[in-house]
mmCIF file of C-alpha atoms and ligand atoms in Angstrom:
data_model
loop_
_atom_site.group_PDB
_atom_site.id
_atom_site.type_symbol
_atom_site.label_atom_id
_atom_site.label_comp_id
_atom_site.label_asym_id
_atom_site.label_seq_id
_atom_site.Cartn_x
_atom_site.Cartn_y
_atom_site.Cartn_z
ATOM 1 C CA MET W 814 59.355 -69.374 51.583
ATOM 2 C CA PRO W 815 56.424 -70.580 53.710
ATOM 3 C CA ASN W 816 57.475 -71.257 57.295
ATOM 4 C CA GLY W 817 55.985 -73.050 60.303
ATOM 5 C CA LEU W 818 53.416 -70.359 61.085
ATOM 6 C CA THR W 819 49.897 -71.578 61.850
ATOM 7 C CA ILE W 820 46.696 -69.856 60.781
ATOM 8 C CA LEU W 821 46.258 -68.773 64.417
ATOM 9 C CA ASP W 822 49.608 -66.962 64.252
ATOM 10 C CA VAL W 823 48.322 -65.203 61.136
ATOM 11 C CA ARG W 824 45.032 -64.396 62.890
ATOM 12 C CA ASP W 825 46.955 -62.724 65.708
ATOM 13 C CA ARG W 826 49.046 -60.715 63.226
ATOM 14 C CA VAL W 827 45.909 -59.635 61.363
ATOM 15 C CA HIS W 828 44.217 -58.455 64.579
ATOM 16 C CA GLN W 829 47.288 -56.445 65.558
ATOM 17 C CA ALA W 830 47.694 -54.868 62.115
ATOM 18 C CA GLN W 831 46.888 -51.250 61.323
ATOM 19 C CA SER W 832 46.410 -51.919 57.594
ATOM 20 C CA VAL W 833 45.344 -55.138 55.809
ATOM 21 C CA THR W 834 44.820 -55.519 52.050
ATOM 22 C CA VAL W 835 43.162 -58.538 50.443
ATOM 23 C CA LEU W 836 43.443 -59.753 46.832
ATOM 24 C CA THR W 837 40.809 -62.271 45.781
ATOM 25 C CA GLY W 838 40.196 -64.413 42.711
ATOM 26 C CA ALA W 839 37.636 -66.914 41.487
ATOM 27 C CA GLY W 840 38.550 -69.380 44.243
ATOM 28 C CA ILE W 841 36.768 -67.303 46.909
ATOM 29 C CA SER W 842 33.531 -67.579 44.920
ATOM 30 C CA ALA W 843 33.969 -71.283 44.142
ATOM 31 C CA ASP W 844 32.348 -72.112 47.503
ATOM 32 C CA SER W 845 29.295 -70.143 46.344
ATOM 33 C CA GLY W 846 28.978 -72.466 43.363
ATOM 34 C CA VAL W 847 30.557 -70.058 40.865
ATOM 35 C CA PRO W 848 32.806 -71.942 38.398
ATOM 36 C CA THR W 849 36.446 -70.794 38.379
ATOM 37 C CA PHE W 850 38.327 -70.062 35.190
ATOM 38 C CA ARG W 851 41.127 -72.562 35.120
ATOM 39 C CA GLY W 852 39.990 -75.326 37.435
ATOM 40 C CA ALA W 853 38.634 -78.739 36.452
ATOM 41 C CA ASP W 854 35.116 -77.322 36.098
ATOM 42 C CA GLY W 855 36.629 -74.087 34.810
ATOM 43 C CA LEU W 856 34.875 -71.676 32.499
ATOM 44 C CA TRP W 857 37.825 -71.745 30.130
ATOM 45 C CA LYS W 858 37.490 -75.536 29.736
ATOM 46 C CA ASN W 859 34.523 -75.123 27.396
ATOM 47 C CA PHE W 860 35.487 -71.746 25.973
ATOM 48 C CA ARG W 861 38.765 -70.157 24.864
ATOM 49 C CA PRO W 862 39.289 -66.747 26.493
ATOM 50 C CA GLU W 863 40.610 -65.139 23.309
ATOM 51 C CA GLU W 864 37.409 -66.217 21.547
ATOM 52 C CA LEU W 865 35.224 -64.507 24.093
ATOM 53 C CA ALA W 866 36.902 -62.273 26.683
ATOM 54 C CA SER W 867 38.578 -59.846 24.277
ATOM 55 C CA PRO W 868 37.673 -56.655 22.382
ATOM 56 C CA GLU W 869 38.503 -58.443 19.113
ATOM 57 C CA ALA W 870 35.966 -61.176 19.895
ATOM 58 C CA PHE W 871 33.330 -58.576 20.723
ATOM 59 C CA ALA W 872 34.030 -56.623 17.525
ATOM 60 C CA ARG W 873 33.896 -59.846 15.478
ATOM 61 C CA ASP W 874 30.772 -61.356 17.027
ATOM 62 C CA PRO W 875 29.100 -59.277 19.747
ATOM 63 C CA GLN W 876 26.102 -61.617 19.844
ATOM 64 C CA LEU W 877 28.269 -64.656 20.678
ATOM 65 C CA VAL W 878 30.030 -62.714 23.449
ATOM 66 C CA TRP W 879 26.689 -61.534 24.845
ATOM 67 C CA GLU W 880 25.394 -65.116 24.755
ATOM 68 C CA TRP W 881 28.342 -66.125 26.963
ATOM 69 C CA TYR W 882 27.763 -63.267 29.400
ATOM 70 C CA ASN W 883 24.030 -63.902 29.487
ATOM 71 C CA TRP W 884 24.814 -67.538 30.358
ATOM 72 C CA ARG W 885 27.112 -66.369 33.182
ATOM 73 C CA ARG W 886 24.556 -63.804 34.439
ATOM 74 C CA GLU W 887 21.913 -66.545 34.554
ATOM 75 C CA LEU W 888 24.338 -68.735 36.520
ATOM 76 C CA LEU W 889 25.392 -65.947 38.905
ATOM 77 C CA ALA W 890 21.856 -64.661 39.553
ATOM 78 C CA THR W 891 21.268 -67.603 41.934
ATOM 79 C CA LYS W 892 24.624 -67.391 43.778
ATOM 80 C CA ARG W 893 25.124 -65.851 47.210
ATOM 81 C CA PRO W 894 28.230 -64.806 49.162
ATOM 82 C CA ASN W 895 29.769 -67.588 51.281
ATOM 83 C CA ALA W 896 31.467 -67.649 54.702
ATOM 84 C CA ALA W 897 34.733 -66.384 53.200
ATOM 85 C CA HIS W 898 33.116 -63.217 51.749
ATOM 86 C CA GLU W 899 31.285 -62.690 55.038
ATOM 87 C CA ALA W 900 34.418 -63.129 57.155
ATOM 88 C CA LEU W 901 36.096 -60.352 55.148
ATOM 89 C CA VAL W 902 33.152 -58.057 55.972
ATOM 90 C CA GLN W 903 33.682 -58.787 59.676
ATOM 91 C CA LEU W 904 37.439 -58.135 59.384
ATOM 92 C CA GLU W 905 36.748 -54.813 57.641
ATOM 93 C CA ARG W 906 34.834 -53.727 60.752
ATOM 94 C CA LEU W 907 37.654 -54.758 63.105
ATOM 95 C CA ILE W 908 40.749 -53.425 61.342
ATOM 96 C CA PRO W 909 41.422 -49.685 61.087
ATOM 97 C CA ASP W 910 42.461 -49.748 57.401
ATOM 98 C CA PHE W 911 41.099 -52.623 55.306
ATOM 99 C CA TRP W 912 40.869 -52.813 51.496
ATOM 100 C CA VAL W 913 39.684 -55.598 49.161
ATOM 101 C CA ILE W 914 41.014 -55.846 45.596
ATOM 102 C CA THR W 915 39.069 -58.414 43.610
ATOM 103 C CA GLN W 916 39.610 -59.887 40.159
ATOM 104 C CA ASN W 917 36.103 -61.332 40.328
ATOM 105 C CA VAL W 918 33.312 -59.793 38.272
ATOM 106 C CA ASP W 919 30.511 -61.628 40.152
ATOM 107 C CA GLY W 920 29.662 -58.800 42.596
ATOM 108 C CA LEU W 921 29.666 -61.160 45.614
ATOM 109 C CA HIS W 922 31.992 -59.014 47.792
ATOM 110 C CA ALA W 923 29.665 -56.007 47.407
ATOM 111 C CA ALA W 924 26.641 -58.250 48.008
ATOM 112 C CA ALA W 925 28.235 -59.487 51.263
ATOM 113 C CA GLY W 926 28.728 -55.879 52.424
ATOM 114 C CA THR W 927 32.390 -55.105 51.726
ATOM 115 C CA GLN W 928 32.708 -51.305 51.512
ATOM 116 C CA ASN W 929 36.362 -50.677 50.621
ATOM 117 C CA LEU W 930 36.490 -52.546 47.327
ATOM 118 C CA SER W 931 38.255 -52.305 43.945
ATOM 119 C CA GLU W 932 36.708 -54.533 41.271
ATOM 120 C CA ILE W 933 39.756 -54.381 39.015
ATOM 121 C CA HIS W 934 38.333 -56.561 36.229
ATOM 122 C CA GLY W 935 34.926 -54.865 36.292
ATOM 123 C CA ASN W 936 31.507 -56.168 37.231
ATOM 124 C CA ILE W 937 29.190 -58.436 35.250
ATOM 125 C CA TRP W 938 26.169 -56.529 36.643
ATOM 126 C CA LYS W 939 27.282 -53.309 34.937
ATOM 127 C CA VAL W 940 27.029 -52.434 31.231
ATOM 128 C CA ARG W 941 28.962 -49.758 29.320
ATOM 129 C CA CYS W 942 27.936 -48.028 26.110
ATOM 130 C CA THR W 943 30.421 -48.473 23.259
ATOM 131 C CA GLN W 944 29.445 -45.035 21.918
ATOM 132 C CA CYS W 945 28.938 -42.624 24.834
ATOM 133 C CA HIS W 946 30.810 -44.789 27.387
ATOM 134 C CA SER W 947 28.137 -44.307 30.042
ATOM 135 C CA ILE W 948 28.245 -47.052 32.678
ATOM 136 C CA ARG W 949 25.025 -48.330 34.266
ATOM 137 C CA PRO W 950 24.066 -51.111 36.625
ATOM 138 C CA ASN W 951 21.992 -53.773 34.881
ATOM 139 C CA HIS W 952 20.703 -56.846 36.684
ATOM 140 C CA ASP W 953 18.652 -58.308 33.827
ATOM 141 C CA VAL W 954 19.535 -61.976 33.800
ATOM 142 C CA HIS W 955 19.234 -62.037 30.023
ATOM 143 C CA LEU W 956 19.794 -58.991 27.816
ATOM 144 C CA PRO W 957 18.051 -59.233 24.433
ATOM 145 C CA PHE W 958 20.467 -58.670 21.543
ATOM 146 C CA PRO W 959 21.443 -56.036 20.579
ATOM 147 C CA PRO W 960 21.341 -54.349 24.011
ATOM 148 C CA SER W 961 21.185 -50.608 23.332
ATOM 149 C CA CYS W 962 22.091 -47.591 25.414
ATOM 150 C CA ALA W 963 19.133 -45.672 26.929
ATOM 151 C CA ASN W 964 21.193 -42.524 26.498
ATOM 152 C CA CYS W 965 22.306 -42.675 22.855
ATOM 153 C CA GLY W 966 21.138 -45.995 21.395
ATOM 154 C CA GLY W 967 24.706 -47.286 21.093
ATOM 155 C CA LEU W 968 25.586 -50.976 21.508
ATOM 156 C CA LEU W 969 26.160 -51.931 25.147
ATOM 157 C CA ARG W 970 29.041 -54.162 26.272
ATOM 158 C CA PRO W 971 29.741 -55.802 29.619
ATOM 159 C CA HIS W 972 31.622 -53.403 31.915
ATOM 160 C CA ILE W 973 34.403 -55.939 32.241
ATOM 161 C CA VAL W 974 38.140 -55.671 31.522
ATOM 162 C CA TRP W 975 38.978 -58.077 28.700
ATOM 163 C CA PHE W 976 42.401 -59.473 27.830
ATOM 164 C CA GLY W 977 44.524 -56.813 26.179
ATOM 165 C CA GLU W 978 42.466 -54.017 27.757
ATOM 166 C CA SER W 979 43.930 -51.746 30.394
ATOM 167 C CA LEU W 980 42.510 -51.745 33.882
ATOM 168 C CA ALA W 981 40.784 -48.526 34.976
ATOM 169 C CA THR W 982 43.303 -45.934 36.192
ATOM 170 C CA GLU W 983 41.338 -45.333 39.393
ATOM 171 C CA ASP W 984 41.282 -49.056 40.214
ATOM 172 C CA LEU W 985 45.032 -49.330 39.620
ATOM 173 C CA GLU W 986 45.754 -46.273 41.761
ATOM 174 C CA GLN W 987 43.552 -47.556 44.607
ATOM 175 C CA SER W 988 45.154 -51.005 44.343
ATOM 176 C CA TYR W 989 48.766 -49.829 44.352
ATOM 177 C CA ALA W 990 48.057 -47.472 47.250
ATOM 178 C CA ALA W 991 46.511 -50.333 49.250
ATOM 179 C CA LEU W 992 49.417 -52.655 48.377
ATOM 180 C CA GLN W 993 52.036 -50.076 49.361
ATOM 181 C CA ARG W 994 50.519 -49.144 52.743
ATOM 182 C CA CYS W 995 49.436 -52.539 54.052
ATOM 183 C CA ASP W 996 51.171 -54.399 56.881
ATOM 184 C CA ILE W 997 49.621 -57.657 55.635
ATOM 185 C CA LEU W 998 48.425 -58.773 52.186
ATOM 186 C CA LEU W 999 46.047 -61.764 52.139
ATOM 187 C CA ILE W 1000 45.807 -63.448 48.714
ATOM 188 C CA ILE W 1001 42.749 -65.696 48.497
ATOM 189 C CA GLY W 1002 41.659 -68.027 45.698
ATOM 190 C CA THR W 1003 43.663 -66.909 42.711
ATOM 191 C CA SER W 1004 45.901 -68.913 40.380
ATOM 192 C CA GLY W 1005 48.234 -65.937 40.035
ATOM 193 C CA VAL W 1006 48.551 -66.091 36.238
ATOM 194 C CA VAL W 1007 46.729 -62.937 35.117
ATOM 195 C CA TYR W 1008 48.602 -59.636 35.151
ATOM 196 C CA PRO W 1009 48.808 -57.087 36.601
ATOM 197 C CA ALA W 1010 47.079 -58.780 39.602
ATOM 198 C CA ALA W 1011 49.679 -61.570 39.530
ATOM 199 C CA SER W 1012 52.380 -59.019 40.357
ATOM 200 C CA PHE W 1013 50.569 -57.626 43.438
ATOM 201 C CA ALA W 1014 52.221 -60.081 45.865
ATOM 202 C CA SER W 1015 55.658 -58.780 44.867
ATOM 203 C CA VAL W 1016 54.525 -55.133 45.022
ATOM 204 C CA ALA W 1017 53.332 -55.573 48.621
ATOM 205 C CA LYS W 1018 56.402 -57.585 49.602
ATOM 206 C CA ASP W 1019 58.716 -54.916 48.178
ATOM 207 C CA HIS W 1020 57.020 -52.468 50.548
ATOM 208 C CA GLY W 1021 57.633 -54.674 53.578
ATOM 209 C CA ALA W 1022 54.237 -56.342 53.840
ATOM 210 C CA PHE W 1023 53.723 -59.816 55.302
ATOM 211 C CA VAL W 1024 52.116 -61.848 52.475
ATOM 212 C CA VAL W 1025 49.771 -64.791 53.076
ATOM 213 C CA GLU W 1026 48.295 -67.096 50.413
ATOM 214 C CA MET W 1027 45.105 -69.108 50.956
ATOM 215 C CA ASN W 1028 44.341 -71.333 47.987
ATOM 216 C CA MET W 1029 43.313 -74.878 47.091
ATOM 217 C CA GLU W 1030 46.637 -75.482 45.386
ATOM 218 C CA ALA W 1031 50.110 -73.989 45.159
ATOM 219 C CA THR W 1032 50.560 -71.214 42.581
ATOM 220 C CA PRO W 1033 53.495 -69.537 40.777
ATOM 221 C CA ASN W 1034 53.383 -66.902 43.545
ATOM 222 C CA SER W 1035 53.553 -69.388 46.436
ATOM 223 C CA SER W 1036 57.323 -68.985 46.730
ATOM 224 C CA VAL W 1037 56.925 -65.203 47.218
ATOM 225 C CA MET W 1038 54.614 -65.730 50.199
ATOM 226 C CA ASP W 1039 55.672 -65.545 53.842
ATOM 227 C CA VAL W 1040 53.177 -68.335 54.504
ATOM 228 C CA ALA W 1041 50.809 -70.321 52.250
ATOM 229 C CA PHE W 1042 47.778 -72.318 53.396
ATOM 230 C CA GLN W 1043 46.131 -74.884 51.141
ATOM 231 C CA GLY W 1044 42.420 -75.396 51.595
ATOM 232 C CA ARG W 1045 38.953 -74.025 50.870
ATOM 233 C CA ALA W 1046 38.474 -70.285 51.377
ATOM 234 C CA LYS W 1047 35.159 -70.801 53.188
ATOM 235 C CA GLU W 1048 37.032 -72.863 55.821
ATOM 236 C CA LEU W 1049 40.289 -70.895 56.053
ATOM 237 C CA VAL W 1050 39.165 -67.252 55.987
ATOM 238 C CA PRO W 1051 36.718 -67.487 58.940
ATOM 239 C CA LEU W 1052 39.631 -68.786 61.069
ATOM 240 C CA LEU W 1053 41.063 -65.239 60.918
ATOM 241 C CA LEU W 1054 38.142 -63.888 62.985
HETATM 242 C C1 BV8 M 1758 46.554 -55.698 30.727
HETATM 243 C C2 BV8 M 1758 37.485 -60.824 32.288
HETATM 244 C C3 BV8 M 1758 47.891 -54.029 29.944
HETATM 245 C C4 BV8 M 1758 36.777 -61.839 31.556
HETATM 246 C C5 BV8 M 1758 39.672 -61.335 32.934
HETATM 247 C C6 BV8 M 1758 52.350 -62.326 28.925
HETATM 248 C C7 BV8 M 1758 52.970 -62.070 30.133
HETATM 249 C C8 BV8 M 1758 52.386 -61.216 31.080
HETATM 250 C C9 BV8 M 1758 51.167 -60.622 30.806
HETATM 251 C C10 BV8 M 1758 50.544 -60.886 29.609
HETATM 252 C C11 BV8 M 1758 51.130 -61.724 28.672
HETATM 253 N N1 BV8 M 1758 50.298 -61.805 27.604
HETATM 254 C C12 BV8 M 1758 49.217 -61.033 27.840
HETATM 255 C C13 BV8 M 1758 49.365 -60.457 29.033
HETATM 256 C C14 BV8 M 1758 48.448 -59.545 29.671
HETATM 257 C C15 BV8 M 1758 47.212 -60.284 30.161
HETATM 258 C C16 BV8 M 1758 47.577 -61.499 30.970
HETATM 259 O O1 BV8 M 1758 47.957 -61.390 32.122
HETATM 260 N N2 BV8 M 1758 47.451 -62.684 30.346
HETATM 261 C C17 BV8 M 1758 47.777 -63.878 31.086
HETATM 262 C C18 BV8 M 1758 46.731 -64.958 30.808
HETATM 263 C C19 BV8 M 1758 49.187 -64.313 30.671
HETATM 264 N N3 BV8 M 1758 46.527 -59.352 31.021
HETATM 265 C C20 BV8 M 1758 45.688 -58.464 30.473
HETATM 266 O O2 BV8 M 1758 45.405 -58.426 29.301
HETATM 267 C C21 BV8 M 1758 45.128 -57.442 31.440
HETATM 268 N N4 BV8 M 1758 45.330 -56.153 30.877
HETATM 269 O O3 BV8 M 1758 47.547 -56.300 31.081
HETATM 270 O O4 BV8 M 1758 46.596 -54.512 30.114
HETATM 271 C C22 BV8 M 1758 47.910 -53.261 28.709
HETATM 272 C C23 BV8 M 1758 49.049 -52.551 28.441
HETATM 273 C C24 BV8 M 1758 49.112 -51.821 27.319
HETATM 274 C C25 BV8 M 1758 48.041 -51.798 26.432
HETATM 275 C C26 BV8 M 1758 46.894 -52.536 26.703
HETATM 276 C C27 BV8 M 1758 46.835 -53.274 27.848
HETATM 277 C C28 BV8 M 1758 43.645 -57.651 31.629
HETATM 278 C C29 BV8 M 1758 43.456 -58.827 32.528
HETATM 279 C C30 BV8 M 1758 41.972 -58.991 32.814
HETATM 280 C C31 BV8 M 1758 41.461 -60.064 31.925
HETATM 281 N N5 BV8 M 1758 40.073 -60.311 32.262
HETATM 282 N N6 BV8 M 1758 38.416 -61.539 33.127
HETATM 283 C C32 BV8 M 1758 35.650 -62.276 32.406
HETATM 284 O O5 BV8 M 1758 35.850 -62.539 33.610
HETATM 285 O O6 BV8 M 1758 34.569 -62.373 31.845
HETATM 286 S S1 BV8 M 1758 40.779 -62.395 33.624
HETATM 287 C C33 BV8 M 1758 40.028 -63.701 34.402
HETATM 288 O O7 BV8 M 1758 41.108 -64.356 35.094
HETATM 289 C C34 BV8 M 1758 39.039 -63.361 35.516
HETATM 290 O O8 BV8 M 1758 38.788 -61.983 35.674
HETATM 291 C C35 BV8 M 1758 39.711 -63.895 36.776
HETATM 292 O O9 BV8 M 1758 39.434 -63.109 37.853
HETATM 293 C C36 BV8 M 1758 41.125 -63.785 36.385
HETATM 294 C C37 BV8 M 1758 42.128 -64.505 37.220
HETATM 295 O O10 BV8 M 1758 41.692 -65.842 37.383
HETATM 296 P P1 BV8 M 1758 41.542 -66.343 38.906
HETATM 297 O O11 BV8 M 1758 40.607 -65.418 39.615
HETATM 298 O O12 BV8 M 1758 42.875 -66.546 39.499
HETATM 299 O O13 BV8 M 1758 40.776 -67.710 38.719
HETATM 300 P P2 BV8 M 1758 41.431 -69.105 38.343
HETATM 301 O O14 BV8 M 1758 40.327 -70.021 37.959
HETATM 302 O O15 BV8 M 1758 42.581 -68.886 37.399
HETATM 303 O O16 BV8 M 1758 42.070 -69.622 39.713
HETATM 304 C C38 BV8 M 1758 41.226 -69.940 40.801
HETATM 305 C C39 BV8 M 1758 42.128 -70.403 41.924
HETATM 306 O O17 BV8 M 1758 41.313 -70.674 43.062
HETATM 307 C C40 BV8 M 1758 42.859 -71.698 41.596
HETATM 308 O O18 BV8 M 1758 44.222 -71.538 41.971
HETATM 309 C C41 BV8 M 1758 42.171 -72.752 42.473
HETATM 310 O O19 BV8 M 1758 43.090 -73.699 42.974
HETATM 311 C C42 BV8 M 1758 41.653 -71.936 43.607
HETATM 312 N N7 BV8 M 1758 40.426 -72.460 44.217
HETATM 313 C C43 BV8 M 1758 39.426 -73.165 43.624
HETATM 314 N N8 BV8 M 1758 38.462 -73.422 44.541
HETATM 315 C C44 BV8 M 1758 38.866 -72.849 45.713
HETATM 316 C C45 BV8 M 1758 40.112 -72.240 45.520
HETATM 317 N N9 BV8 M 1758 40.775 -71.610 46.501
HETATM 318 C C46 BV8 M 1758 40.196 -71.569 47.712
HETATM 319 N N10 BV8 M 1758 38.994 -72.116 47.981
HETATM 320 C C47 BV8 M 1758 38.303 -72.767 47.016
HETATM 321 N N11 BV8 M 1758 37.107 -73.315 47.302
HETATM 322 ZN ZN1 ZN M 1759 25.398 -44.462 24.824
#
């Protein structure tokens, strides 16, 4: 259960740590103007995930799914990392072993300069061929339909992990390794409802890590945390510097 520790106590622990792992969700990008999934302005308010973020939806109506991703690409093209993303880049330079696991597909951690990064749900600025499975960066704000593979002419899909799809083995291996070796796990801006990311707090805790939550609201994982801070990521995360 959360105890009387202040954010300055956590800052001291972080600066003394050998290994720190961070798990982020849509909340860290909210301060960059990127809508979250389940909040009041959430993406899922207007859309139903199973209608769009699933292989079945893409098989049924690839054009509709691409229209949704084109809309999100257009929205994201104007967004920049905020003070929370930037603070994590500073921490990465200070702490011997630092790893960021993000559920976000917006690319803002990489844009801020984070090096040690696992984008476990993929990246909206990458496309994957449904035929030859080649993965390429693509920053076109709007892909004309049907987007076709330069390599084999196959239909391209977003390189994003949809519901019911497995996460990439390499991303899972990197994530579990980072969760098992860290002294501290910082969990920033996630509602803790999507698996397997929602189980990462328990994985780290089972390996003796000190687990800290920074979020606008309490989550189902809050009771697992050693300490939980409620507030905006762009205000809380820089306090760790
Ligand atoms: C898999 C791609 C295994 C789309 C996404 C029943 C029980 C347990 C599991 C399941 C189940 N039924 C189904 C499952 C599995 C399913 C799942 O977990 N479903 C949930 C909904 C129950 N998971 C999967 O399918 C995963 N795959 O398990 O494969 C498998 C095994 C065998 C065979 C096949 C497969 C795949 C999961 C990935 C799904 N893809 N996105 C897209 O993005 O286009 S998930 C989607 O949700 C996003 O990626 C997002 O990252 C993710 C999590 O959301 P959050 O990041 O947490 O965002 P959210 O809006 O929810 O919360 C934001 C938080 O920030 C809030 O708490 C808010 O208070 C806070 N906040 C807001 N502003 C701020 C802030 N905090 C700080 N500062 C602020 N300013
Ligand atoms: Zn191809």
